[in-house]
């Protein structure tokens, strides 16, 4: 199980940092991805980070405002979101796949419950 936190209501232009922490296991030998799903829309990828080398990958258009990082001491992955826009409003999920970021949604085996991010204009 994964636990996301850090969502909330923020004004356009603001920032939020989401956290993803595993329960009952560690991120060792996994890749951790962030996805989001807005009402009435399909889940879309935000980006991914490999635990073993810290390498990050981002979906198109996410590279300039979103940053994924990993704190090995805390076994926590973060999604830093800056200059948020109303179209970023969605439920944000983290998930894990093994052993590395593949870009394939179907490879994710564990998901969190999601955290709501709402950006007001």
PDB file of C-alpha atoms in Angstrom:
ATOM      1  CA  UNK A   1       0.000   0.000   0.000  1.00  0.00           C
ATOM      2  CA  UNK A   2       1.100   3.543  -0.685  1.00  0.00           C
ATOM      3  CA  UNK A   3       0.037   6.634   1.205  1.00  0.00           C
ATOM      4  CA  UNK A   4      -0.132  10.017  -0.505  1.00  0.00           C
ATOM      5  CA  UNK A   5      -0.394  13.299   1.338  1.00  0.00           C
ATOM      6  CA  UNK A   6       0.059  17.003   0.794  1.00  0.00           C
ATOM      7  CA  UNK A   7      -2.902  17.813  -1.390  1.00  0.00           C
ATOM      8  CA  UNK A   8      -5.199  20.733  -0.768  1.00  0.00           C
ATOM      9  CA  UNK A   9      -6.653  23.942  -2.099  1.00  0.00           C
ATOM     10  CA  UNK A  10      -4.270  26.490  -3.563  1.00  0.00           C
ATOM     11  CA  UNK A  11      -4.610  29.600  -5.683  1.00  0.00           C
ATOM     12  CA  UNK A  12      -3.329  29.690  -9.227  1.00  0.00           C
ATOM     13  CA  UNK A  13       0.387  30.399  -9.221  1.00  0.00           C
ATOM     14  CA  UNK A  14       0.894  28.675  -5.895  1.00  0.00           C
ATOM     15  CA  UNK A  15       2.859  25.553  -5.021  1.00  0.00           C
ATOM     16  CA  UNK A  16       2.241  22.234  -3.343  1.00  0.00           C
ATOM     17  CA  UNK A  17       4.464  19.325  -2.450  1.00  0.00           C
ATOM     18  CA  UNK A  18       2.907  15.884  -2.451  1.00  0.00           C
ATOM     19  CA  UNK A  19       4.421  12.945  -0.605  1.00  0.00           C
ATOM     20  CA  UNK A  20       4.244   9.228  -1.294  1.00  0.00           C
ATOM     21  CA  UNK A  21       5.267   6.744   1.373  1.00  0.00           C
ATOM     22  CA  UNK A  22       5.042   2.956   1.248  1.00  0.00           C
ATOM     23  CA  UNK A  23       3.392   0.973   4.005  1.00  0.00           C
ATOM     24  CA  UNK A  24       4.858  -2.431   4.712  1.00  0.00           C
ATOM     25  CA  UNK A  25       7.656  -2.314   2.165  1.00  0.00           C
ATOM     26  CA  UNK A  26      10.420  -0.079   0.876  1.00  0.00           C
ATOM     27  CA  UNK A  27      10.982   1.506  -2.477  1.00  0.00           C
ATOM     28  CA  UNK A  28      14.113  -0.551  -3.061  1.00  0.00           C
ATOM     29  CA  UNK A  29      14.098  -2.060  -6.561  1.00  0.00           C
ATOM     30  CA  UNK A  30      11.004  -0.121  -7.589  1.00  0.00           C
ATOM     31  CA  UNK A  31      10.216   2.873  -9.688  1.00  0.00           C
ATOM     32  CA  UNK A  32       7.684   5.311  -8.308  1.00  0.00           C
ATOM     33  CA  UNK A  33       5.329   7.111 -10.618  1.00  0.00           C
ATOM     34  CA  UNK A  34       2.907   9.975 -10.171  1.00  0.00           C
ATOM     35  CA  UNK A  35      -0.366  10.102 -12.033  1.00  0.00           C
ATOM     36  CA  UNK A  36      -3.400  12.318 -11.883  1.00  0.00           C
ATOM     37  CA  UNK A  37      -7.044  12.045 -12.788  1.00  0.00           C
ATOM     38  CA  UNK A  38      -9.371  14.969 -13.277  1.00  0.00           C
ATOM     39  CA  UNK A  39     -13.153  14.547 -13.172  1.00  0.00           C
ATOM     40  CA  UNK A  40     -14.425  12.956 -16.359  1.00  0.00           C
ATOM     41  CA  UNK A  41     -10.934  12.385 -17.708  1.00  0.00           C
ATOM     42  CA  UNK A  42      -8.623   9.425 -17.982  1.00  0.00           C
ATOM     43  CA  UNK A  43      -5.727   8.978 -15.599  1.00  0.00           C
ATOM     44  CA  UNK A  44      -2.601  10.578 -17.020  1.00  0.00           C
ATOM     45  CA  UNK A  45       1.032  10.204 -16.130  1.00  0.00           C
ATOM     46  CA  UNK A  46       2.956  13.021 -14.522  1.00  0.00           C
ATOM     47  CA  UNK A  47       6.365  11.464 -14.124  1.00  0.00           C
ATOM     48  CA  UNK A  48       8.426   8.701 -12.596  1.00  0.00           C
ATOM     49  CA  UNK A  49      11.608   8.186 -10.598  1.00  0.00           C
ATOM     50  CA  UNK A  50      13.837   5.125 -10.302  1.00  0.00           C
ATOM     51  CA  UNK A  51      14.763   4.189  -6.755  1.00  0.00           C
ATOM     52  CA  UNK A  52      18.063   2.588  -7.760  1.00  0.00           C
ATOM     53  CA  UNK A  53      19.569   5.589  -9.542  1.00  0.00           C
ATOM     54  CA  UNK A  54      17.256   8.528  -8.851  1.00  0.00           C
ATOM     55  CA  UNK A  55      16.733   9.135 -12.536  1.00  0.00           C
ATOM     56  CA  UNK A  56      13.518  10.969 -13.337  1.00  0.00           C
ATOM     57  CA  UNK A  57      11.226  10.949 -16.329  1.00  0.00           C
ATOM     58  CA  UNK A  58       8.391  13.358 -16.995  1.00  0.00           C
ATOM     59  CA  UNK A  59       5.382  13.376 -19.223  1.00  0.00           C
ATOM     60  CA  UNK A  60       5.327  16.022 -21.913  1.00  0.00           C
ATOM     61  CA  UNK A  61       4.535  19.503 -20.623  1.00  0.00           C
ATOM     62  CA  UNK A  62       5.262  18.544 -16.993  1.00  0.00           C
ATOM     63  CA  UNK A  63       8.993  19.191 -16.958  1.00  0.00           C
ATOM     64  CA  UNK A  64       8.961  22.919 -16.339  1.00  0.00           C
ATOM     65  CA  UNK A  65       6.671  23.052 -13.299  1.00  0.00           C
ATOM     66  CA  UNK A  66       6.815  19.593 -11.708  1.00  0.00           C
ATOM     67  CA  UNK A  67       9.774  17.941  -9.981  1.00  0.00           C
ATOM     68  CA  UNK A  68       9.958  14.427  -8.589  1.00  0.00           C
ATOM     69  CA  UNK A  69      12.531  13.595  -5.940  1.00  0.00           C
ATOM     70  CA  UNK A  70      13.270  10.827  -3.478  1.00  0.00           C
ATOM     71  CA  UNK A  71      14.415  10.998   0.142  1.00  0.00           C
ATOM     72  CA  UNK A  72      16.102   7.676   0.812  1.00  0.00           C
ATOM     73  CA  UNK A  73      16.386   8.280   4.548  1.00  0.00           C
ATOM     74  CA  UNK A  74      12.641   8.836   4.840  1.00  0.00           C
ATOM     75  CA  UNK A  75      11.719   6.307   2.130  1.00  0.00           C
ATOM     76  CA  UNK A  76       9.501   8.980   0.648  1.00  0.00           C
ATOM     77  CA  UNK A  77       8.997  10.281  -2.860  1.00  0.00           C
ATOM     78  CA  UNK A  78       7.903  13.857  -3.455  1.00  0.00           C
ATOM     79  CA  UNK A  79       6.140  15.660  -6.251  1.00  0.00           C
ATOM     80  CA  UNK A  80       6.892  19.366  -6.106  1.00  0.00           C
ATOM     81  CA  UNK A  81       4.399  21.367  -8.138  1.00  0.00           C
ATOM     82  CA  UNK A  82       5.011  25.032  -8.832  1.00  0.00           C
ATOM     83  CA  UNK A  83       3.044  27.727 -10.629  1.00  0.00           C
ATOM     84  CA  UNK A  84      -0.084  25.645 -10.375  1.00  0.00           C
ATOM     85  CA  UNK A  85      -2.923  26.231 -12.800  1.00  0.00           C
ATOM     86  CA  UNK A  86      -6.641  25.457 -12.534  1.00  0.00           C
ATOM     87  CA  UNK A  87      -6.176  22.690 -15.111  1.00  0.00           C
ATOM     88  CA  UNK A  88      -3.879  20.927 -12.631  1.00  0.00           C
ATOM     89  CA  UNK A  89      -6.922  20.227 -10.463  1.00  0.00           C
ATOM     90  CA  UNK A  90      -7.162  16.463 -10.065  1.00  0.00           C
ATOM     91  CA  UNK A  91      -6.694  13.550  -7.713  1.00  0.00           C
ATOM     92  CA  UNK A  92      -3.008  12.717  -7.662  1.00  0.00           C
ATOM     93  CA  UNK A  93      -1.879   9.133  -7.207  1.00  0.00           C
ATOM     94  CA  UNK A  94       1.456   7.467  -6.748  1.00  0.00           C
ATOM     95  CA  UNK A  95       2.184   3.931  -7.809  1.00  0.00           C
ATOM     96  CA  UNK A  96       5.107   1.547  -8.085  1.00  0.00           C
ATOM     97  CA  UNK A  97       6.430  -0.675 -10.819  1.00  0.00           C
ATOM     98  CA  UNK A  98       9.520  -2.833 -10.967  1.00  0.00           C
ATOM     99  CA  UNK A  99      12.334  -2.487 -11.562  1.00  0.00           C
ATOM    100  CA  UNK A 100      12.482   0.845 -13.411  1.00  0.00           C
ATOM    101  CA  UNK A 101      10.324   3.495 -15.030  1.00  0.00           C
ATOM    102  CA  UNK A 102       8.852   1.994 -18.171  1.00  0.00           C
ATOM    103  CA  UNK A 103       6.274   4.545 -19.258  1.00  0.00           C
ATOM    104  CA  UNK A 104       3.657   1.796 -19.183  1.00  0.00           C
ATOM    105  CA  UNK A 105       0.679   2.313 -16.902  1.00  0.00           C
ATOM    106  CA  UNK A 106      -0.161  -1.387 -16.948  1.00  0.00           C
ATOM    107  CA  UNK A 107       3.074  -2.306 -15.166  1.00  0.00           C
ATOM    108  CA  UNK A 108       2.109  -0.532 -11.946  1.00  0.00           C
ATOM    109  CA  UNK A 109       1.336  -3.041  -9.224  1.00  0.00           C
ATOM    110  CA  UNK A 110       0.609  -0.984  -6.096  1.00  0.00           C
ATOM    111  CA  UNK A 111      -1.306   2.288  -5.813  1.00  0.00           C
ATOM    112  CA  UNK A 112      -2.169   4.800  -3.165  1.00  0.00           C
ATOM    113  CA  UNK A 113      -5.631   6.133  -2.445  1.00  0.00           C
ATOM    114  CA  UNK A 114      -4.909   9.495  -4.003  1.00  0.00           C
ATOM    115  CA  UNK A 115      -4.805  13.048  -2.710  1.00  0.00           C
ATOM    116  CA  UNK A 116      -6.978  15.860  -4.015  1.00  0.00           C
ATOM    117  CA  UNK A 117      -5.359  18.949  -5.470  1.00  0.00           C
ATOM    118  CA  UNK A 118      -7.641  21.863  -6.252  1.00  0.00           C
ATOM    119  CA  UNK A 119      -6.335  25.020  -7.885  1.00  0.00           C
ATOM    120  CA  UNK A 120      -8.593  28.047  -7.835  1.00  0.00           C
ATOM    121  CA  UNK A 121      -8.397  30.803 -10.415  1.00  0.00           C
TER     122      UNK A 121
END
